[in-house]
Coordinates of C-alpha atoms and ligand atoms in Angstrom, one line a residue:
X262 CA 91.6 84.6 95.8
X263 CA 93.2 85.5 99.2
X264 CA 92.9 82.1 101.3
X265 CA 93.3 83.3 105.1
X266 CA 91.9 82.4 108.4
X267 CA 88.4 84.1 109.3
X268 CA 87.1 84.1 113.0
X269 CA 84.7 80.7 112.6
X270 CA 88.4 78.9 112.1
X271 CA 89.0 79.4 116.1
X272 CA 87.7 78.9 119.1
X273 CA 87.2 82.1 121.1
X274 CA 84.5 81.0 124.3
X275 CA 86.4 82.7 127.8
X276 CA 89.2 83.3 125.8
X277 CA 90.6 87.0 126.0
X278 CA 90.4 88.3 122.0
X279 CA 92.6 91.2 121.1
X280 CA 90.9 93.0 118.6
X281 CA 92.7 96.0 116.0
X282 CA 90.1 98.1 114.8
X283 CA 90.5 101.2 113.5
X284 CA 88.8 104.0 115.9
X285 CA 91.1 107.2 113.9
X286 CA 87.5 108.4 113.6
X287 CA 86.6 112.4 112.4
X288 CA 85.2 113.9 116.0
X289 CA 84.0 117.5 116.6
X290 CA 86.2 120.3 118.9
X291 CA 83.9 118.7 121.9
X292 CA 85.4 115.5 120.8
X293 CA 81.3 113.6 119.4
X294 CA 82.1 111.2 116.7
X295 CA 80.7 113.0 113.6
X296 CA 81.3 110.1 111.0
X297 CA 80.9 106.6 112.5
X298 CA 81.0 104.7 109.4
X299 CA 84.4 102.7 110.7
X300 CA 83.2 101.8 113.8
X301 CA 79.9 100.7 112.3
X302 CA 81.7 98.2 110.4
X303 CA 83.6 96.5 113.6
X304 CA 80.1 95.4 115.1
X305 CA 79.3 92.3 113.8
X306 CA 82.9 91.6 114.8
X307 CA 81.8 92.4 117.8
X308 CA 78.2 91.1 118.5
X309 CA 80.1 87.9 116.9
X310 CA 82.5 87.8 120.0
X311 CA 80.0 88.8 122.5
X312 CA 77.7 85.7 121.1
X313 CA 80.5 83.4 121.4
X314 CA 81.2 84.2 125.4
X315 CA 85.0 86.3 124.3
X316 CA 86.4 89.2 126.6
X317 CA 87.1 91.3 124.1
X318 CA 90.0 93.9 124.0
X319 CA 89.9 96.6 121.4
X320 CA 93.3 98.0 120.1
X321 CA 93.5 101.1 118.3
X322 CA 95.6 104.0 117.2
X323 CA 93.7 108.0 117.1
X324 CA 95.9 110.8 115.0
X325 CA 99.4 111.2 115.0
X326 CA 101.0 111.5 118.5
X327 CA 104.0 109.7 118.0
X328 CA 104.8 108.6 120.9
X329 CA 103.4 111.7 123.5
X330 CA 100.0 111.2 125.4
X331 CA 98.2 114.0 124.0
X332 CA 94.7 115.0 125.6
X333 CA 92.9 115.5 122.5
X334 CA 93.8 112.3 120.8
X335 CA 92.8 110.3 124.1
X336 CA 90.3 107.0 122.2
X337 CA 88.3 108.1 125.2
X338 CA 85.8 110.3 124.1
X339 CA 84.8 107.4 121.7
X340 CA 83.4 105.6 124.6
X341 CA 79.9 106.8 124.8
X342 CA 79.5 106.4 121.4
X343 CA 80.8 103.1 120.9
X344 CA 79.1 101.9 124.6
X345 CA 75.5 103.1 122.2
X346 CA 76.5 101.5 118.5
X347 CA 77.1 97.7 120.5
X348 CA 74.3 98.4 123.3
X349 CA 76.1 98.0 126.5
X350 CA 79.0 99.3 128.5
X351 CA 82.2 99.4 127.2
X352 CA 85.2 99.6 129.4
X353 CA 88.6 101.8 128.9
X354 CA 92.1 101.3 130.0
X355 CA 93.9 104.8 130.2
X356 CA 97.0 103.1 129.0
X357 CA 97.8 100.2 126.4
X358 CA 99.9 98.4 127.8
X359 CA 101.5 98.3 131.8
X360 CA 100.1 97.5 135.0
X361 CA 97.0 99.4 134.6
X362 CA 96.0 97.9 131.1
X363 CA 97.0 94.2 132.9
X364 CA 94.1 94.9 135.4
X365 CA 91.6 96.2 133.5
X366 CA 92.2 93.2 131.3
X367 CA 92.6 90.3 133.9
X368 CA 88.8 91.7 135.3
X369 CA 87.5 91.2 132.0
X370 CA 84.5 88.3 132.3
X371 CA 83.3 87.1 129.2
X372 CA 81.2 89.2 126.9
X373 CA 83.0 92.4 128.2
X374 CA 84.4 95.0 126.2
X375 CA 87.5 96.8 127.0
X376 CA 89.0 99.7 125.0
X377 CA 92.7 100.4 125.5
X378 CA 94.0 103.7 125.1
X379 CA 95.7 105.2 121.8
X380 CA 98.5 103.1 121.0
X381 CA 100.4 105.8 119.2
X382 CA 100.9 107.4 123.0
X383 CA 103.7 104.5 122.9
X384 CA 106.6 105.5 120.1
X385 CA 107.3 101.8 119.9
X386 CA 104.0 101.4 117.5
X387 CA 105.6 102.9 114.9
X388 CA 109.3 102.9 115.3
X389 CA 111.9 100.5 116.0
X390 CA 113.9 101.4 119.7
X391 CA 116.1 102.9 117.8
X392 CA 114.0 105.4 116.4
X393 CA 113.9 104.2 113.0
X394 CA 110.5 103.8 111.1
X395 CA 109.1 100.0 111.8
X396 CA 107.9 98.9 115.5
X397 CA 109.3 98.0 118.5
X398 CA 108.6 94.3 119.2
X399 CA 109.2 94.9 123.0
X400 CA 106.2 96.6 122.5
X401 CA 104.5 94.7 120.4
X402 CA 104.5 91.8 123.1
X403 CA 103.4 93.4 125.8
X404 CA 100.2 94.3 123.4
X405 CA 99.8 90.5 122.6
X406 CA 100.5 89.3 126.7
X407 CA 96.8 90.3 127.1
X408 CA 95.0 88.3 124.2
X409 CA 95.0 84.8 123.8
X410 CA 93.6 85.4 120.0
X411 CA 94.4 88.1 117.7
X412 CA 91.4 89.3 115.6
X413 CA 92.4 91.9 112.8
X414 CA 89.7 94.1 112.1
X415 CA 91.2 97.1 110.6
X416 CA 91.6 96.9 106.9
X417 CA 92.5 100.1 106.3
X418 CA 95.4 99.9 108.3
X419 CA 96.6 96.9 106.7
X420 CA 99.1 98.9 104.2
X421 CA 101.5 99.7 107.4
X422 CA 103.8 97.5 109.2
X423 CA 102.8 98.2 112.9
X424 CA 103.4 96.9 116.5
X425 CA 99.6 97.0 116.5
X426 CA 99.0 94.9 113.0
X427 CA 102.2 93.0 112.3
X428 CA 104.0 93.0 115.6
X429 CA 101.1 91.6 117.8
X430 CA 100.9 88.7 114.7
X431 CA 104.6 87.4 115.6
X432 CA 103.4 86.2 119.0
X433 CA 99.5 85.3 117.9
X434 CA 98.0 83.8 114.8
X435 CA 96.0 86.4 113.4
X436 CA 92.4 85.8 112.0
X437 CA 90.4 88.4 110.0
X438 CA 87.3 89.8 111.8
X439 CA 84.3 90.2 109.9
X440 CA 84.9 93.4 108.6
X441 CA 88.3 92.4 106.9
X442 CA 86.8 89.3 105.6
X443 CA 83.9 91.1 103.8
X444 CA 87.0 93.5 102.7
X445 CA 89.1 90.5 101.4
X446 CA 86.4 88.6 100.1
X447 CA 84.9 91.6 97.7
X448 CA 88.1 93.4 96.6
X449 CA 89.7 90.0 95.8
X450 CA 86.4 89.4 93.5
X451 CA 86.8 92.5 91.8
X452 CA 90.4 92.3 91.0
X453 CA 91.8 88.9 91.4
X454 CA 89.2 86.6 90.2
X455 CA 86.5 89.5 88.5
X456 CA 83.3 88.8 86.6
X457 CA 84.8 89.9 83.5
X458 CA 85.2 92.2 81.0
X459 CA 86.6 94.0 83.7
X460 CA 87.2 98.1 84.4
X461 CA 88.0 100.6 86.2
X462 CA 87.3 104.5 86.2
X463 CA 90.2 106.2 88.0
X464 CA 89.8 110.3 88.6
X465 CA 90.7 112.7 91.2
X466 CA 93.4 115.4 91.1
X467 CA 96.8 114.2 90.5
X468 CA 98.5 111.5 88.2
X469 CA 101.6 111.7 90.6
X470 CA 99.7 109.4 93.3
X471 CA 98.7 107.2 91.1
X472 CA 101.4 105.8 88.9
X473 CA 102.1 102.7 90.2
X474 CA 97.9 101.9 90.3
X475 CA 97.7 102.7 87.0
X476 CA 100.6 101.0 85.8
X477 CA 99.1 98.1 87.7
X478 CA 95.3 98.3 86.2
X479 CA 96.9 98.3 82.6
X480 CA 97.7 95.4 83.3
X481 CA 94.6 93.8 84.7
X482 CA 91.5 95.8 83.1
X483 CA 89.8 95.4 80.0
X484 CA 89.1 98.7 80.4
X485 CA 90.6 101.8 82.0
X486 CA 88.6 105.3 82.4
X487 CA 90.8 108.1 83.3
X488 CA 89.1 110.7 84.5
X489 CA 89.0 114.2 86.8
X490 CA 92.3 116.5 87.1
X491 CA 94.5 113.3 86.2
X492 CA 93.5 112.7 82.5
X493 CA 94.6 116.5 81.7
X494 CA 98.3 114.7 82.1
X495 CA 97.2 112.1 79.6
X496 CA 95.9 114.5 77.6
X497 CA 98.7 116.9 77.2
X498 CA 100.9 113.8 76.5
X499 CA 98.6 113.3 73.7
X500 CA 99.7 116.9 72.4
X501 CA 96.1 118.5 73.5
X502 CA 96.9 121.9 74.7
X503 CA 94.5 122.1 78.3
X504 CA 95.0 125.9 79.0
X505 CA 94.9 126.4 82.6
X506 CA 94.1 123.2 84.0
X507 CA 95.7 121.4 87.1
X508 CA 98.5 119.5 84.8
X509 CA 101.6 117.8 85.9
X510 CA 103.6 118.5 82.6
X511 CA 106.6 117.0 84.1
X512 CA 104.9 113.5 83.8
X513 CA 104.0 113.8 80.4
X514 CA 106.3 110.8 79.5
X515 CA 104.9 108.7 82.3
X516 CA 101.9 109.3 80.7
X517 CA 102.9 108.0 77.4
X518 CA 104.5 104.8 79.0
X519 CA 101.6 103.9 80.6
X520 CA 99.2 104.5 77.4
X521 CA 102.2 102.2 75.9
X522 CA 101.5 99.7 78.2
X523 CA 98.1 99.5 78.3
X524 CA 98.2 99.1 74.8
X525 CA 100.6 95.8 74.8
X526 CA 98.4 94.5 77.4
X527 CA 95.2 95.3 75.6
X528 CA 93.4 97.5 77.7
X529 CA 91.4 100.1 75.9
X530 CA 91.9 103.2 78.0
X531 CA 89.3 106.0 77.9
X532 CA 89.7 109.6 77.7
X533 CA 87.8 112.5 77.8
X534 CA 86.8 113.1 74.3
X535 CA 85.2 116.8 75.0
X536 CA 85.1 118.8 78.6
X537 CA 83.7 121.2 80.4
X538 CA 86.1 124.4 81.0
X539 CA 85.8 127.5 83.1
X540 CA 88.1 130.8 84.0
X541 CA 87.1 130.4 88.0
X542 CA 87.9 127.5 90.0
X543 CA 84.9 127.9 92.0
X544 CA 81.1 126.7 92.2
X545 CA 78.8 128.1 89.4
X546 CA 81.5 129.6 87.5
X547 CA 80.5 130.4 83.9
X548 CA 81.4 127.2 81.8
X549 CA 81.3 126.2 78.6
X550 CA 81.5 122.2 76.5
X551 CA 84.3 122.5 74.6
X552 CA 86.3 120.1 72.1
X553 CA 89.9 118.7 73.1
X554 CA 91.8 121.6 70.6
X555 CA 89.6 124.4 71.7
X556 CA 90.6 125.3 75.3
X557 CA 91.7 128.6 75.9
X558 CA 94.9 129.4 77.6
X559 CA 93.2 131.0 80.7
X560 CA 90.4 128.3 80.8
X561 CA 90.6 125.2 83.5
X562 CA 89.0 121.8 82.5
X563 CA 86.9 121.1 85.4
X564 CA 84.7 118.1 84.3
X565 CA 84.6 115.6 81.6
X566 CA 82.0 116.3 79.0
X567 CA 78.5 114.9 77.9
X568 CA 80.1 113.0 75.2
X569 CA 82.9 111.8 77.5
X570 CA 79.8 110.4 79.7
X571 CA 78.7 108.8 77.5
X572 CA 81.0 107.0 76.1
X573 CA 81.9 105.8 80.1
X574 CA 78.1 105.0 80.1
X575 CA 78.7 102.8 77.2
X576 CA 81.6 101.4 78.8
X577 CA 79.9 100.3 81.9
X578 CA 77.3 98.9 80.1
X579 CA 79.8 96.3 78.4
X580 CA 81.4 95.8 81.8
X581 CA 80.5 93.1 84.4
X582 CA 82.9 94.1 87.4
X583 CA 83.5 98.1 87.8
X584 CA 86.7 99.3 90.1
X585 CA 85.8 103.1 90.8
X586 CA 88.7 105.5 92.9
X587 CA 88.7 109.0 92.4
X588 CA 85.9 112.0 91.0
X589 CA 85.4 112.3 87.4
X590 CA 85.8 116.3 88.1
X591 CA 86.0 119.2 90.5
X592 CA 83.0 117.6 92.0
X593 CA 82.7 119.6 95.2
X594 CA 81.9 122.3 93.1
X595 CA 78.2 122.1 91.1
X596 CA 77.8 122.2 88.4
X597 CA 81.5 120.7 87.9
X598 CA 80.0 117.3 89.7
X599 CA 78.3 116.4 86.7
X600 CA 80.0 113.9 84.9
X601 CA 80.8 112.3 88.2
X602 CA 77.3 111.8 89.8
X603 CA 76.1 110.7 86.5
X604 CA 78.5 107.8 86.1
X605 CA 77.9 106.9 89.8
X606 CA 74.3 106.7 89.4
X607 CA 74.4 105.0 86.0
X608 CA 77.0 102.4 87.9
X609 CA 73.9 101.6 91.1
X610 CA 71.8 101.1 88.5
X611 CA 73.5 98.7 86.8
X612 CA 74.6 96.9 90.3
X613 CA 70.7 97.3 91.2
X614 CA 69.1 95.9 87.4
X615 CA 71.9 94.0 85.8
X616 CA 74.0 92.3 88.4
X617 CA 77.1 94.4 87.7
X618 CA 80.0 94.4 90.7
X619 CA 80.9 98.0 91.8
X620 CA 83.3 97.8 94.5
X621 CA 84.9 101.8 95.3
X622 CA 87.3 103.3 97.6
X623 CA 90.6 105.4 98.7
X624 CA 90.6 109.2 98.9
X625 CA 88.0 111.1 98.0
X626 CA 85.8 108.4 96.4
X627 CA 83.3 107.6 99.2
X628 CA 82.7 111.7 99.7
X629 CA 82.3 111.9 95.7
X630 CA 79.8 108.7 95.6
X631 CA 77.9 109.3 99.0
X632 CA 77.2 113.2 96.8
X633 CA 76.0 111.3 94.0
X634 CA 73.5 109.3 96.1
X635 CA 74.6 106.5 94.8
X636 CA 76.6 104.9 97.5
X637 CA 74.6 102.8 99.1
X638 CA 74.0 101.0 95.8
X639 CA 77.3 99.9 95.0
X640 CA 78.1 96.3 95.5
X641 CA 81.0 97.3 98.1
X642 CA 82.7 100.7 99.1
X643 CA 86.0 100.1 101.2
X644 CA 86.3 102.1 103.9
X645 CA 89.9 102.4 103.6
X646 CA 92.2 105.1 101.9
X647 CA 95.6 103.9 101.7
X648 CA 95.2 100.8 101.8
X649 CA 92.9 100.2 99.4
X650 CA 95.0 102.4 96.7
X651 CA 98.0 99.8 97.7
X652 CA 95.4 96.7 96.9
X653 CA 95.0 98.8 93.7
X654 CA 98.9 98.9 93.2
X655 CA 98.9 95.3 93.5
X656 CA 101.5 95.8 96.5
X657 CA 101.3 92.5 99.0
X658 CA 99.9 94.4 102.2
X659 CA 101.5 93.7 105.5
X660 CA 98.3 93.1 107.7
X661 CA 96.8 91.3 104.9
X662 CA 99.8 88.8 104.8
X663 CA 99.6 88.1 108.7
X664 CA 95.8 86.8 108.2
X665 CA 96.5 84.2 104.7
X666 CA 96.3 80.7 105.9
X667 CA 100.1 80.3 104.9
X668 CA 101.5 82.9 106.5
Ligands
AMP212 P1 92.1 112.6 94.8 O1 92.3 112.9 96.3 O2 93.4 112.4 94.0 O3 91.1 111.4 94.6 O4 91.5 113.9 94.1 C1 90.2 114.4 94.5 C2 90.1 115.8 94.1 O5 90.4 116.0 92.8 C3 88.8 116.5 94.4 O6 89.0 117.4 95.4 C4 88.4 117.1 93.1 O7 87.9 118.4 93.2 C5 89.8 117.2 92.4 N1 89.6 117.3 90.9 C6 89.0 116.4 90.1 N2 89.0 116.8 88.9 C7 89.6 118.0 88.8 C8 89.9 119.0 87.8 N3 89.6 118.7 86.5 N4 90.6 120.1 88.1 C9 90.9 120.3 89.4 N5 90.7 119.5 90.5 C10 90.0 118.3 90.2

């Protein structure tokens, strides 16, 4: 369980709170917000702050400017929409740091909000002077000179070592806002102290990104699900011949190893045991339920099978905590979505009628389960790519570590 300091642990009345949040939101060529979902989840954090009398200061980066003040990636045009989602006026500093981000922070009165510009404009966010990857801790204090308390807020930026994140914690303790701590709190349940027997179901495209996870889950899971473009690795490892299919034959080995392991650790890994195969990549192609041995060599596996299903059915049914990354199958493209949307809604109802913990995330995952409608019946669905695939690899994450009550 991940000890660390949450916001009731300090005392933030008239004191000026730096917040990180992560604002990298998808906008529209006119520059509207058109998925809000991470700036939903920063609100209590600040409603929280408000309640308690803080002048609040929100930190964030937008795209990839590294280092040049770029027009279109200005945080901006997130104003109006922010200034609606937290019901009053938010304030913006066109710069980060400097004389003009010193004003517009020392006429802060409490319960303000004040949004400072991108802080990618700055190079020094994510490289050292020198140039080098890392952050610039000149930087880094001049982002921290204008809080008195550093809230972290922003979970899926913890996986990187930033001025922003990590550089701001060497001259502030750092306390998780209430997003990270519901973050924290339900990922460490699922994985470090879970409801057991334990699994996870682990699809999308490519085995390649997800070695390390995998080798890690072996490790951890009573049972692992492999699922989507992924298991046709595992399953040409296991001498199957899969045609057409998206394959990395080159990790055939890797595939092996990790069977081996899981194996010595005793986690029963599942398999498709029958799929669904077509000659067209694309929606509505004809398809056809085939056996492992009976793919042709110009037909693609797009989706695991009925069988398959329910065998992960049956699998879920035994399981008490349920890790989910990744589609079971091509699932942007019906009917290839099958297998995918029926897992997902198999997994709410078993969150909704037995008490099961469902916690999801990375990648494509939220896409794949909001499709299914199933979404808003899981226990928890991170809203974090990266850095939730990391939590998976079992890596220690940078602005994680600045928040634990030993750091
Ligand atoms: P990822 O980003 O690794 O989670 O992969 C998600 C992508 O994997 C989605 O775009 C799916 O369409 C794709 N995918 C899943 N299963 C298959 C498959 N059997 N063949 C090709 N692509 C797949």
């Amino acid at each position: 369980m991940v000890d660390f300091r949450r916001l009731e642990d300090v005392d933030v009345t008239n004191k000026r709170v730096l917040v990180r949040v992560d604002f990298n939101v998808p906008c529209d060529d006119i520059g509207k917000v058109t998925d809000d979902t991470r700036m939903q989840t920063v609100i209590p954090t600040l409603k929280y702050l408000q309640d308690h009398k803080a002048k609040i200061i929100l930190i964030s980066h937008f795209g990839r400017p590294n280092g040049t003040r770029e027009t279109g990636m200005s945080l901006m045009k997130i104003i109006p929409h922010l200034s609606k989602l937290v019901g009053s006026a938010v304030k913006f500093s066109p710069d980060c740091i400097g004389s003009i981000a010193n004003l517009a922070v020392s006429n802060l009165v409490s319960g303000d909000i004040l949004l400072l510009e991108n802080t990618r404009f700055h190079l020094g966010e994510t490289h050292t002077a020198a140039g080098d990857k890392g952050f610039d801790p000149v930087f880094a204090k001049a982002l921290a000179d204008h809080g008195e308390v550093f809230v972290h807020d922003a979970f899926s930026v913890s996986h990187r070592s930033q001025a922003s994140t990590t550089g701001i914690a060497q001259y502030l303790q750092a306390y998780a806002g209430l997003a990270l701590e519901r973050e924290l709190d339900h990922i460490s349940q699922a994985l470090d102290i879970p409801r057991t027997p334990v699994m996870a179901l682990v699809g999308g495209a490519k085995v390649s990104t997800k070695i390390s996870l995998l080798k890690n889950l072996v490790t951890k899971l009573d049972t692992l699900a492999i699922g989507g473009g992924m298991a046709n690795t595992f399953l040409a490892a296991l001498g199957h011949n899969v045609g057409a299919s998206l394959c990395e034959h080159d990790l055939v080995d890797t595939a092996r190893e990790i069977l081996a392991n899981a194996k010595l650790a005793n986690c029963e890994i599942i398999l498709p045991i029958d799929v669904i195969a077509a000659t067209e990549f694309a929606a509505n192609a004809p398809h056809r339920v085939c056996g492992l041995d009976d793919v042709k060599p110009n037909e693609m596996i797009l989706d695991a099978g009925p069988e398959t299903v329910t065998k992960i059915l049956d699998a879920i049914d035994a399981s008490r905590t349920l890790i989910w990354n990744g589609p079971l199958g091509a699932f942007e493209l019906a009917p290839f979505d099958t297998a995918t949307v029926e897992a997902a809604k198999y997994a709410a109802k078993r969150v909704k009628n037995y008490g099961l913990i469902a916690v999801a995330g990375g990648g494509d995952t939220v896409a794949a389960l909001k499709h299914a409608g199933a979404a808003d019946d899981f226990t928890f669905i991170s809203t974090a790519g990266g850095a939730f695939l990391e939590w998976m690899e079992g890596k220690p994450l940078p602005g994680v570590e600045i928040v634990k009550k030993d750091s």
